[in-house]
PDB file of C-alpha atoms in Angstrom:
ATOM      1  CA  MET A   1      95.938 106.685  79.303  1.00 51.00           C
ATOM      2  CA  THR A   2      98.121 109.743  78.895  1.00 56.00           C
ATOM      3  CA  ARG A   3      97.787 111.679  75.706  1.00 57.00           C
ATOM      4  CA  SER A   4     100.358 113.989  74.215  1.00 69.00           C
ATOM      5  CA  VAL A   5      98.941 117.475  73.824  1.00 86.00           C
ATOM      6  CA  ALA A   6     101.225 120.411  73.106  1.00 88.00           C
ATOM      7  CA  PHE A   7     100.589 123.633  74.988  1.00 92.00           C
ATOM      8  CA  ASP A   8     100.465 125.556  71.695  1.00 92.00           C
ATOM      9  CA  ASP A   9      97.663 123.302  70.464  1.00 92.00           C
ATOM     10  CA  ILE A  10      95.448 123.937  73.482  1.00 95.00           C
ATOM     11  CA  ARG A  11      92.767 126.581  73.006  1.00 95.00           C
ATOM     12  CA  GLU A  12      90.513 128.203  75.550  1.00 97.00           C
ATOM     13  CA  GLN A  13      87.121 126.440  75.784  1.00 97.00           C
ATOM     14  CA  VAL A  14      88.592 123.227  74.397  1.00 97.00           C
ATOM     15  CA  GLU A  15      86.991 120.189  76.011  1.00 97.00           C
ATOM     16  CA  ILE A  16      89.022 117.833  78.142  1.00 97.00           C
ATOM     17  CA  PRO A  17      88.535 114.133  77.325  1.00 96.00           C
ATOM     18  CA  PRO A  18      85.930 112.722  79.731  1.00 98.00           C
ATOM     19  CA  LEU A  19      86.662 110.078  82.328  1.00 97.00           C
ATOM     20  CA  GLU A  20      84.072 107.541  83.435  1.00 97.00           C
ATOM     21  CA  ILE A  21      84.205 105.901  86.851  1.00 97.00           C
ATOM     22  CA  ASP A  22      81.850 103.310  88.255  1.00 97.00           C
ATOM     23  CA  PHE A  23      81.575 103.904  91.994  1.00 97.00           C
ATOM     24  CA  SER A  24      80.620 100.300  92.459  1.00 97.00           C
ATOM     25  CA  SER A  25      79.994  98.702  95.798  1.00 97.00           C
ATOM     26  CA  GLN A  26      83.344  96.908  95.515  1.00 97.00           C
ATOM     27  CA  ARG A  27      85.289 100.058  94.660  1.00 97.00           C
ATOM     28  CA  ASN A  28      83.618 101.958  97.492  1.00 98.00           C
ATOM     29  CA  GLN A  29      84.323  99.163  99.941  1.00 97.00           C
ATOM     30  CA  GLU A  30      87.973  99.052  98.873  1.00 97.00           C
ATOM     31  CA  TYR A  31      88.279 102.780  99.411  1.00 97.00           C
ATOM     32  CA  CYS A  32      86.512 102.719 102.788  1.00 97.00           C
ATOM     33  CA  GLU A  33      88.874  99.973 103.940  1.00 97.00           C
ATOM     34  CA  PHE A  34      91.875 101.822 102.517  1.00 96.00           C
ATOM     35  CA  VAL A  35      91.132 104.962 104.562  1.00 95.00           C
ATOM     36  CA  ASP A  36      89.566 103.177 107.569  1.00 93.00           C
ATOM     37  CA  GLU A  37      86.419 105.159 106.883  1.00 93.00           C
ATOM     38  CA  ILE A  38      84.626 106.232 110.048  1.00 89.00           C
ATOM     39  CA  ASN A  39      81.639 108.138 108.655  1.00 88.00           C
ATOM     40  CA  PRO A  40      78.722 105.671 108.334  1.00 92.00           C
ATOM     41  CA  LEU A  41      77.255 107.892 105.629  1.00 92.00           C
ATOM     42  CA  HIS A  42      79.766 106.188 103.308  1.00 95.00           C
ATOM     43  CA  PHE A  43      79.012 102.559 104.173  1.00 97.00           C
ATOM     44  CA  ASP A  44      75.742 102.280 106.130  1.00 97.00           C
ATOM     45  CA  GLN A  45      72.601 102.531 104.027  1.00 97.00           C
ATOM     46  CA  ASP A  46      70.210 102.837 106.991  1.00 97.00           C
ATOM     47  CA  TYR A  47      72.250 105.655 108.476  1.00 93.00           C
ATOM     48  CA  ALA A  48      72.444 107.466 105.122  1.00 94.00           C
ATOM     49  CA  ARG A  49      68.656 107.204 104.760  1.00 95.00           C
ATOM     50  CA  SER A  50      68.125 108.468 108.305  1.00 92.00           C
ATOM     51  CA  LEU A  51      69.868 111.671 107.209  1.00 86.00           C
ATOM     52  CA  GLY A  52      67.585 112.021 104.195  1.00 90.00           C
ATOM     53  CA  TYR A  53      69.825 110.561 101.490  1.00 93.00           C
ATOM     54  CA  GLU A  54      68.594 108.005  98.973  1.00 95.00           C
ATOM     55  CA  ASP A  55      71.467 105.624  99.520  1.00 97.00           C
ATOM     56  CA  ILE A  56      75.066 105.363 100.694  1.00 97.00           C
ATOM     57  CA  VAL A  57      76.951 108.511  99.677  1.00 96.00           C
ATOM     58  CA  VAL A  58      80.394 108.007  98.152  1.00 97.00           C
ATOM     59  CA  ALA A  59      82.895 110.089 100.147  1.00 94.00           C
ATOM     60  CA  GLY A  60      83.614 113.508  98.706  1.00 92.00           C
ATOM     61  CA  ILE A  61      87.343 113.025  99.093  1.00 92.00           C
ATOM     62  CA  PHE A  62      87.056 109.847  97.046  1.00 96.00           C
ATOM     63  CA  THR A  63      85.044 111.388  94.204  1.00 96.00           C
ATOM     64  CA  ALA A  64      87.262 114.508  94.255  1.00 96.00           C
ATOM     65  CA  SER A  65      90.363 112.324  93.911  1.00 95.00           C
ATOM     66  CA  LEU A  66      89.403 111.782  90.302  1.00 97.00           C
ATOM     67  CA  PHE A  67      89.571 115.470  89.349  1.00 97.00           C
ATOM     68  CA  PRO A  68      93.395 115.598  89.158  1.00 95.00           C
ATOM     69  CA  LYS A  69      93.313 112.325  87.212  1.00 95.00           C
ATOM     70  CA  VAL A  70      91.151 113.932  84.519  1.00 96.00           C
ATOM     71  CA  ILE A  71      93.955 116.449  84.030  1.00 95.00           C
ATOM     72  CA  THR A  72      96.914 114.056  84.185  1.00 92.00           C
ATOM     73  CA  ASP A  73      95.173 111.528  81.911  1.00 93.00           C
ATOM     74  CA  TRP A  74      94.988 114.333  79.364  1.00 94.00           C
ATOM     75  CA  LEU A  75      98.296 116.149  79.826  1.00 93.00           C
ATOM     76  CA  GLY A  76     100.439 113.610  81.633  1.00 87.00           C
ATOM     77  CA  ILE A  77     102.709 114.040  84.601  1.00 82.00           C
ATOM     78  CA  ARG A  78     104.137 117.278  83.167  1.00 83.00           C
ATOM     79  CA  ALA A  79     100.931 118.975  84.388  1.00 90.00           C
ATOM     80  CA  HIS A  80     101.538 120.258  87.899  1.00 91.00           C
ATOM     81  CA  ILE A  81      98.302 121.170  89.661  1.00 94.00           C
ATOM     82  CA  GLU A  82      98.848 124.289  91.741  1.00 96.00           C
ATOM     83  CA  ARG A  83      95.365 124.846  93.108  1.00 97.00           C
ATOM     84  CA  MET A  84      92.096 122.950  93.061  1.00 97.00           C
ATOM     85  CA  GLN A  85      88.827 124.263  94.416  1.00 98.00           C
ATOM     86  CA  VAL A  86      86.091 121.659  94.675  1.00 97.00           C
ATOM     87  CA  LYS A  87      82.462 122.281  95.501  1.00 97.00           C
ATOM     88  CA  PHE A  88      80.205 119.309  96.138  1.00 96.00           C
ATOM     89  CA  GLU A  89      76.737 120.075  94.786  1.00 96.00           C
ATOM     90  CA  ALA A  90      74.890 116.762  95.013  1.00 95.00           C
ATOM     91  CA  PRO A  91      75.745 113.388  96.487  1.00 95.00           C
ATOM     92  CA  ALA A  92      77.333 110.672  94.384  1.00 96.00           C
ATOM     93  CA  TYR A  93      75.473 107.537  95.377  1.00 97.00           C
ATOM     94  CA  LEU A  94      76.822 104.029  95.600  1.00 97.00           C
ATOM     95  CA  SER A  95      76.873 102.125  92.284  1.00 95.00           C
ATOM     96  CA  GLU A  96      76.504 105.277  90.214  1.00 95.00           C
ATOM     97  CA  MET A  97      78.415 105.659  86.992  1.00 97.00           C
ATOM     98  CA  VAL A  98      80.004 109.093  87.216  1.00 98.00           C
ATOM     99  CA  THR A  99      81.446 110.960  84.246  1.00 98.00           C
ATOM    100  CA  TYR A 100      84.066 113.654  84.730  1.00 98.00           C
ATOM    101  CA  LYS A 101      84.044 116.340  82.062  1.00 98.00           C
ATOM    102  CA  GLY A 102      85.907 119.581  81.667  1.00 98.00           C
ATOM    103  CA  ARG A 103      87.109 122.444  79.591  1.00 98.00           C
ATOM    104  CA  VAL A 104      89.959 124.920  79.531  1.00 98.00           C
ATOM    105  CA  THR A 105      88.729 128.308  80.686  1.00 98.00           C
ATOM    106  CA  ARG A 106      91.978 130.266  80.441  1.00 98.00           C
ATOM    107  CA  LYS A 107      95.387 129.802  78.920  1.00 97.00           C
ATOM    108  CA  SER A 108      98.324 132.045  79.762  1.00 97.00           C
ATOM    109  CA  MET A 109     102.089 132.318  79.609  1.00 95.00           C
ATOM    110  CA  GLU A 110     103.771 134.758  81.962  1.00 92.00           C
ATOM    111  CA  GLU A 111     107.522 134.925  82.455  1.00 91.00           C
ATOM    112  CA  GLY A 112     107.862 131.642  80.612  1.00 90.00           C
ATOM    113  CA  VAL A 113     105.401 129.782  82.855  1.00 93.00           C
ATOM    114  CA  LYS A 114     102.674 128.012  80.919  1.00 95.00           C
ATOM    115  CA  ARG A 115      99.422 127.883  82.826  1.00 97.00           C
ATOM    116  CA  LEU A 116      95.923 126.581  82.240  1.00 97.00           C
ATOM    117  CA  GLU A 117      92.778 127.195  84.220  1.00 98.00           C
ATOM    118  CA  CYS A 118      90.260 124.416  83.839  1.00 98.00           C
ATOM    119  CA  GLU A 119      86.728 123.803  84.936  1.00 98.00           C
ATOM    120  CA  VAL A 120      86.047 120.142  85.589  1.00 98.00           C
ATOM    121  CA  TRP A 121      82.795 118.676  86.814  1.00 98.00           C
ATOM    122  CA  SER A 122      81.285 115.308  87.572  1.00 98.00           C
ATOM    123  CA  GLU A 123      77.875 114.130  86.416  1.00 98.00           C
ATOM    124  CA  ASN A 124      75.701 111.150  87.219  1.00 97.00           C
ATOM    125  CA  ALA A 125      74.055 109.021  84.546  1.00 95.00           C
ATOM    126  CA  ASN A 126      71.095 111.440  84.364  1.00 95.00           C
ATOM    127  CA  GLY A 127      73.395 114.357  83.598  1.00 96.00           C
ATOM    128  CA  GLY A 128      72.946 115.824  87.068  1.00 97.00           C
ATOM    129  CA  ARG A 129      76.018 117.704  88.215  1.00 98.00           C
ATOM    130  CA  LEU A 130      77.570 116.298  91.378  1.00 98.00           C
ATOM    131  CA  ALA A 131      80.673 118.420  91.920  1.00 98.00           C
ATOM    132  CA  LEU A 132      82.524 121.241  90.267  1.00 98.00           C
ATOM    133  CA  ALA A 133      86.267 121.853  90.397  1.00 98.00           C
ATOM    134  CA  ALA A 134      88.266 124.890  89.352  1.00 98.00           C
ATOM    135  CA  ILE A 135      91.812 123.743  88.659  1.00 98.00           C
ATOM    136  CA  LEU A 136      94.881 125.880  88.063  1.00 97.00           C
ATOM    137  CA  LEU A 137      97.879 124.065  86.658  1.00 96.00           C
ATOM    138  CA  CYS A 138     101.239 124.812  85.126  1.00 95.00           C
ATOM    139  CA  LEU A 139     102.957 122.794  82.442  1.00 91.00           C
ATOM    140  CA  GLN A 140     106.634 121.913  82.348  1.00 77.00           C
ATOM    141  CA  ASP A 141     108.821 123.775  79.883  1.00 63.00           C
ATOM    142  CA  ASP A 142     108.960 120.999  77.317  1.00 61.00           C
ATOM    143  CA  ALA A 143     105.158 120.920  77.013  1.00 51.00           C
TER     144      ALA A 143
ATOM    145  CA  MET B   1      74.508 138.662 117.909  1.00 65.00           C
ATOM    146  CA  ASN B   2      72.206 136.178 119.686  1.00 73.00           C
ATOM    147  CA  PRO B   3      73.831 133.863 122.206  1.00 82.00           C
ATOM    148  CA  ASP B   4      74.362 130.391 120.807  1.00 85.00           C
ATOM    149  CA  PRO B   5      75.541 128.086 123.603  1.00 86.00           C
ATOM    150  CA  GLU B   6      75.407 125.022 121.328  1.00 84.00           C
ATOM    151  CA  LEU B   7      77.780 126.645 118.847  1.00 89.00           C
ATOM    152  CA  ASP B   8      80.028 127.872 121.662  1.00 91.00           C
ATOM    153  CA  ASP B   9      80.172 124.376 123.189  1.00 88.00           C
ATOM    154  CA  LEU B  10      81.095 122.812 119.885  1.00 89.00           C
ATOM    155  CA  LYS B  11      83.696 125.473 119.133  1.00 92.00           C
ATOM    156  CA  ARG B  12      85.309 124.873 122.528  1.00 93.00           C
ATOM    157  CA  ALA B  13      85.258 121.119 121.997  1.00 92.00           C
ATOM    158  CA  ILE B  14      86.806 121.396 118.530  1.00 94.00           C
ATOM    159  CA  ASP B  15      89.478 123.880 119.590  1.00 94.00           C
ATOM    160  CA  GLY B  16      90.343 121.764 122.619  1.00 94.00           C
ATOM    161  CA  SER B  17      90.567 118.587 120.561  1.00 94.00           C
ATOM    162  CA  ILE B  18      92.711 120.168 117.874  1.00 95.00           C
ATOM    163  CA  SER B  19      95.084 121.679 120.416  1.00 94.00           C
ATOM    164  CA  ARG B  20      95.590 118.191 121.887  1.00 93.00           C
ATOM    165  CA  MET B  21      96.212 116.596 118.495  1.00 93.00           C
ATOM    166  CA  ALA B  22      99.935 116.237 117.894  1.00 90.00           C
ATOM    167  CA  THR B  23     101.355 116.792 114.430  1.00 93.00           C
ATOM    168  CA  LYS B  24     100.908 113.438 112.711  1.00 94.00           C
ATOM    169  CA  GLU B  25     104.107 112.090 111.191  1.00 96.00           C
ATOM    170  CA  VAL B  26     103.629 110.159 107.949  1.00 97.00           C
ATOM    171  CA  ILE B  27     105.795 108.485 105.353  1.00 97.00           C
ATOM    172  CA  VAL B  28     103.901 107.484 102.233  1.00 97.00           C
ATOM    173  CA  ARG B  29     105.177 104.104 101.091  1.00 96.00           C
ATOM    174  CA  PRO B  30     105.105 103.105  97.401  1.00 95.00           C
ATOM    175  CA  ASP B  31     102.868 100.111  98.105  1.00 96.00           C
ATOM    176  CA  ARG B  32     100.263 102.459  99.589  1.00 96.00           C
ATOM    177  CA  ILE B  33     100.308 104.540  96.398  1.00 96.00           C
ATOM    178  CA  ARG B  34     100.081 101.386  94.318  1.00 95.00           C
ATOM    179  CA  SER B  35      96.968 100.295  96.243  1.00 96.00           C
ATOM    180  CA  PHE B  36      95.369 103.723  95.932  1.00 97.00           C
ATOM    181  CA  CYS B  37      96.095 103.861  92.205  1.00 96.00           C
ATOM    182  CA  GLY B  38      94.483 100.448  91.846  1.00 96.00           C
ATOM    183  CA  ILE B  39      91.291 101.758  93.441  1.00 97.00           C
ATOM    184  CA  ILE B  40      91.030 104.870  91.268  1.00 96.00           C
ATOM    185  CA  GLY B  41      92.275 103.200  88.084  1.00 94.00           C
ATOM    186  CA  GLU B  42      95.516 105.168  87.810  1.00 94.00           C
ATOM    187  CA  THR B  43      97.974 103.345  85.551  1.00 92.00           C
ATOM    188  CA  ASN B  44     100.773 105.878  85.005  1.00 91.00           C
ATOM    189  CA  PRO B  45     104.019 103.965  85.748  1.00 92.00           C
ATOM    190  CA  VAL B  46     105.561 107.114  87.221  1.00 92.00           C
ATOM    191  CA  TYR B  47     103.626 106.264  90.389  1.00 93.00           C
ATOM    192  CA  PHE B  48     104.841 102.652  90.570  1.00 90.00           C
ATOM    193  CA  ASP B  49     108.268 102.455  89.032  1.00 92.00           C
ATOM    194  CA  ARG B  50     111.317 104.288  90.371  1.00 93.00           C
ATOM    195  CA  LYS B  51     113.015 104.208  86.957  1.00 94.00           C
ATOM    196  CA  GLU B  52     109.977 105.693  85.240  1.00 91.00           C
ATOM    197  CA  ALA B  53     109.782 108.358  87.942  1.00 92.00           C
ATOM    198  CA  ARG B  54     113.452 109.301  87.379  1.00 92.00           C
ATOM    199  CA  LYS B  55     112.926 109.306  83.629  1.00 90.00           C
ATOM    200  CA  ALA B  56     110.095 111.808  84.160  1.00 86.00           C
ATOM    201  CA  GLY B  57     112.417 114.036  86.195  1.00 86.00           C
ATOM    202  CA  PHE B  58     111.433 113.037  89.749  1.00 89.00           C
ATOM    203  CA  GLU B  59     114.042 112.218  92.368  1.00 88.00           C
ATOM    204  CA  ARG B  60     111.721 109.625  93.925  1.00 92.00           C
ATOM    205  CA  ILE B  61     108.247 108.233  93.227  1.00 95.00           C
ATOM    206  CA  PRO B  62     105.901 111.234  93.419  1.00 95.00           C
ATOM    207  CA  VAL B  63     102.721 111.211  95.452  1.00 96.00           C
ATOM    208  CA  PRO B  64      99.893 111.802  92.955  1.00 94.00           C
ATOM    209  CA  ALA B  65      97.790 114.921  93.444  1.00 93.00           C
ATOM    210  CA  SER B  66      94.790 112.565  93.523  1.00 94.00           C
ATOM    211  CA  TYR B  67      96.113 111.089  96.760  1.00 95.00           C
ATOM    212  CA  LEU B  68      96.355 114.344  98.708  1.00 93.00           C
ATOM    213  CA  LEU B  69      92.793 114.362 100.002  1.00 91.00           C
ATOM    214  CA  THR B  70      93.185 110.780 101.141  1.00 94.00           C
ATOM    215  CA  LEU B  71      96.545 111.458 102.777  1.00 95.00           C
ATOM    216  CA  LEU B  72      94.932 114.087 104.971  1.00 94.00           C
ATOM    217  CA  THR B  73      91.867 112.049 105.914  1.00 91.00           C
ATOM    218  CA  PRO B  74      93.315 110.714 109.219  1.00 91.00           C
ATOM    219  CA  LEU B  75      93.313 114.254 110.616  1.00 93.00           C
ATOM    220  CA  SER B  76      89.573 114.812 110.310  1.00 91.00           C
ATOM    221  CA  HIS B  77      88.926 111.174 111.261  1.00 89.00           C
ATOM    222  CA  GLU B  78      90.803 111.713 114.510  1.00 92.00           C
ATOM    223  CA  LEU B  79      88.902 114.914 115.227  1.00 93.00           C
ATOM    224  CA  PHE B  80      85.533 113.317 114.554  1.00 90.00           C
ATOM    225  CA  THR B  81      86.251 110.159 116.601  1.00 89.00           C
ATOM    226  CA  THR B  82      88.569 110.602 119.575  1.00 90.00           C
ATOM    227  CA  GLY B  83      88.259 114.392 119.403  1.00 91.00           C
ATOM    228  CA  ILE B  84      84.560 115.221 119.363  1.00 91.00           C
ATOM    229  CA  GLY B  85      83.109 111.748 118.784  1.00 89.00           C
ATOM    230  CA  HIS B  86      81.390 111.904 122.181  1.00 90.00           C
ATOM    231  CA  LEU B  87      79.172 114.730 120.858  1.00 89.00           C
ATOM    232  CA  PHE B  88      77.561 112.542 118.188  1.00 85.00           C
ATOM    233  CA  GLY B  89      73.975 111.844 119.091  1.00 82.00           C
ATOM    234  CA  SER B  90      73.808 114.744 121.534  1.00 85.00           C
ATOM    235  CA  LEU B  91      75.112 117.790 119.675  1.00 84.00           C
ATOM    236  CA  ILE B  92      75.971 116.451 116.196  1.00 86.00           C
ATOM    237  CA  ARG B  93      73.831 114.205 114.002  1.00 82.00           C
ATOM    238  CA  GLY B  94      76.007 113.903 110.954  1.00 81.00           C
ATOM    239  CA  ILE B  95      78.886 115.377 108.980  1.00 84.00           C
ATOM    240  CA  VAL B  96      78.876 116.322 105.315  1.00 84.00           C
ATOM    241  CA  HIS B  97      81.960 117.453 103.405  1.00 87.00           C
ATOM    242  CA  THR B  98      80.772 120.305 101.167  1.00 91.00           C
ATOM    243  CA  SER B  99      83.880 121.824  99.587  1.00 94.00           C
ATOM    244  CA  SER B 100      87.659 121.939  99.584  1.00 95.00           C
ATOM    245  CA  VAL B 101      90.348 124.284  98.395  1.00 97.00           C
ATOM    246  CA  ILE B 102      93.688 122.574  97.915  1.00 97.00           C
ATOM    247  CA  GLU B 103      96.902 124.448  97.263  1.00 97.00           C
ATOM    248  CA  PHE B 104      99.756 122.260  96.061  1.00 96.00           C
ATOM    249  CA  LEU B 105     102.740 124.385  97.022  1.00 96.00           C
ATOM    250  CA  ASN B 106     105.460 121.757  96.619  1.00 93.00           C
ATOM    251  CA  PRO B 107     105.481 118.203  95.259  1.00 92.00           C
ATOM    252  CA  LEU B 108     105.372 115.307  97.715  1.00 96.00           C
ATOM    253  CA  TYR B 109     107.405 112.121  97.356  1.00 96.00           C
ATOM    254  CA  CYS B 110     107.156 108.588  98.632  1.00 97.00           C
ATOM    255  CA  ASP B 111     109.536 107.431 101.382  1.00 96.00           C
ATOM    256  CA  THR B 112     109.838 110.970 102.709  1.00 97.00           C
ATOM    257  CA  PRO B 113     108.705 112.098 106.174  1.00 97.00           C
ATOM    258  CA  TYR B 114     105.957 114.696 106.369  1.00 98.00           C
ATOM    259  CA  GLY B 115     103.989 116.239 109.199  1.00 97.00           C
ATOM    260  CA  LEU B 116     100.199 116.664 109.028  1.00 97.00           C
ATOM    261  CA  LYS B 117      98.449 119.313 111.089  1.00 97.00           C
ATOM    262  CA  LEU B 118      94.775 120.246 111.450  1.00 96.00           C
ATOM    263  CA  GLU B 119      93.242 123.630 112.273  1.00 96.00           C
ATOM    264  CA  CYS B 120      89.723 125.031 112.586  1.00 95.00           C
ATOM    265  CA  THR B 121      89.538 128.634 111.418  1.00 94.00           C
ATOM    266  CA  GLU B 122      85.797 129.196 111.312  1.00 93.00           C
ATOM    267  CA  LEU B 123      82.590 127.778 112.796  1.00 94.00           C
ATOM    268  CA  LEU B 124      79.213 129.351 111.983  1.00 93.00           C
ATOM    269  CA  ARG B 125      75.542 128.428 112.299  1.00 90.00           C
ATOM    270  CA  LYS B 126      73.495 128.255 109.091  1.00 87.00           C
ATOM    271  CA  SER B 127      70.239 126.797 107.857  1.00 82.00           C
ATOM    272  CA  GLY B 128      69.138 125.544 104.454  1.00 77.00           C
ATOM    273  CA  LYS B 129      67.135 122.884 102.651  1.00 73.00           C
ATOM    274  CA  MET B 130      68.888 120.128 104.638  1.00 68.00           C
ATOM    275  CA  GLY B 131      67.879 121.781 107.910  1.00 73.00           C
ATOM    276  CA  GLU B 132      69.914 123.465 110.602  1.00 75.00           C
ATOM    277  CA  TYR B 133      73.659 122.932 110.581  1.00 84.00           C
ATOM    278  CA  LEU B 134      77.000 124.337 111.598  1.00 90.00           C
ATOM    279  CA  VAL B 135      79.625 125.130 109.006  1.00 93.00           C
ATOM    280  CA  GLY B 136      83.267 124.637 109.883  1.00 95.00           C
ATOM    281  CA  VAL B 137      86.412 125.456 107.910  1.00 96.00           C
ATOM    282  CA  PHE B 138      89.224 123.020 108.650  1.00 96.00           C
ATOM    283  CA  PRO B 139      92.607 123.669 106.999  1.00 97.00           C
ATOM    284  CA  HIS B 140      94.686 120.475 106.770  1.00 96.00           C
ATOM    285  CA  LYS B 141      98.388 121.230 106.309  1.00 97.00           C
ATOM    286  CA  VAL B 142     101.360 119.176 105.184  1.00 98.00           C
ATOM    287  CA  PHE B 143     104.896 120.184 106.231  1.00 97.00           C
ATOM    288  CA  ASP B 144     108.224 118.672 105.286  1.00 97.00           C
ATOM    289  CA  ALA B 145     111.044 117.886 107.733  1.00 96.00           C
ATOM    290  CA  ARG B 146     112.284 121.479 107.470  1.00 96.00           C
ATOM    291  CA  SER B 147     108.803 122.810 108.417  1.00 96.00           C
ATOM    292  CA  ARG B 148     108.244 123.968 104.858  1.00 97.00           C
ATOM    293  CA  LEU B 149     104.530 124.127 104.015  1.00 98.00           C
ATOM    294  CA  MET B 150     103.877 121.692 101.150  1.00 97.00           C
ATOM    295  CA  VAL B 151     100.088 121.509 100.832  1.00 97.00           C
ATOM    296  CA  ILE B 152      97.078 123.232 102.396  1.00 97.00           C
ATOM    297  CA  ASP B 153      93.698 121.584 102.002  1.00 96.00           C
ATOM    298  CA  SER B 154      90.879 123.617 103.523  1.00 96.00           C
ATOM    299  CA  HIS B 155      87.858 121.384 103.992  1.00 94.00           C
ATOM    300  CA  VAL B 156      84.442 122.863 104.671  1.00 95.00           C
ATOM    301  CA  PHE B 157      82.208 120.510 106.655  1.00 92.00           C
ATOM    302  CA  PHE B 158      78.529 120.872 107.449  1.00 89.00           C
ATOM    303  CA  LEU B 159      77.887 119.478 110.892  1.00 88.00           C
ATOM    304  CA  ARG B 160      74.225 118.546 111.151  1.00 81.00           C
ATOM    305  CA  THR B 161      72.989 119.305 114.641  1.00 78.00           C
ATOM    306  CA  ALA B 162      70.964 116.757 116.579  1.00 66.00           C
TER     307      ALA B 162
END
């Protein structure tokens, strides 16, 4: 759901509305089929355990795909992401409910270009951080 | 620096594989975006409806930023299967994607041809709580038909050694 937030109303440190995603077995299977996943870490429990993981690990590219959505759900399509740096800190396991949270760390306007720097992270149900993303975006003129 | 034949072998194998990989030509079709959006729960009509896309100022249906990582997946899949797949079990035990830096230089659109190209710019040996591993930096690049760079996605992979 896209909300309408004016650039002038955004303050540094403001929190971005959270996004919850259930990385259910079905969702993971759909994604693995969609990308013709080849890494058994993302669909073979025995293999994942042989590498020391508790369970099947949801692919990083899949979990990271939700970071831009956190931004566009909040600001809409007028938010153009220019750069996103993602660091995976802990595995997201199959069937985990993951919450994406974030805040604005910097707001600027230079030569008429409205920019926001945001820190967005994902957490499991225990509050353990799974990944951290630093996102730089610009907003269209009418924002 | 101590000699590291294992690292050297892997570096040679990766460089050789990448040099043999042709630029992959792709055209993202709207139905592919629709399927992807269904999986991640994206409901913005800009990604499904040409009229809504035009209304939002896009000439065609835009490729969502969320899709970029997925778009580039076939490159690393090819490297890790037909490229260096034969090294699994002997030299490599597993692969873990640890970080990415993505620069969105220009917007991408559906029904538009793009070229995807993989590189390996760094391969180092490290050790940590998960044991001994090699760290590789793999920039994935997207070009348009005029060879204009559209997106760079630099993946860092840990390659667990056998």
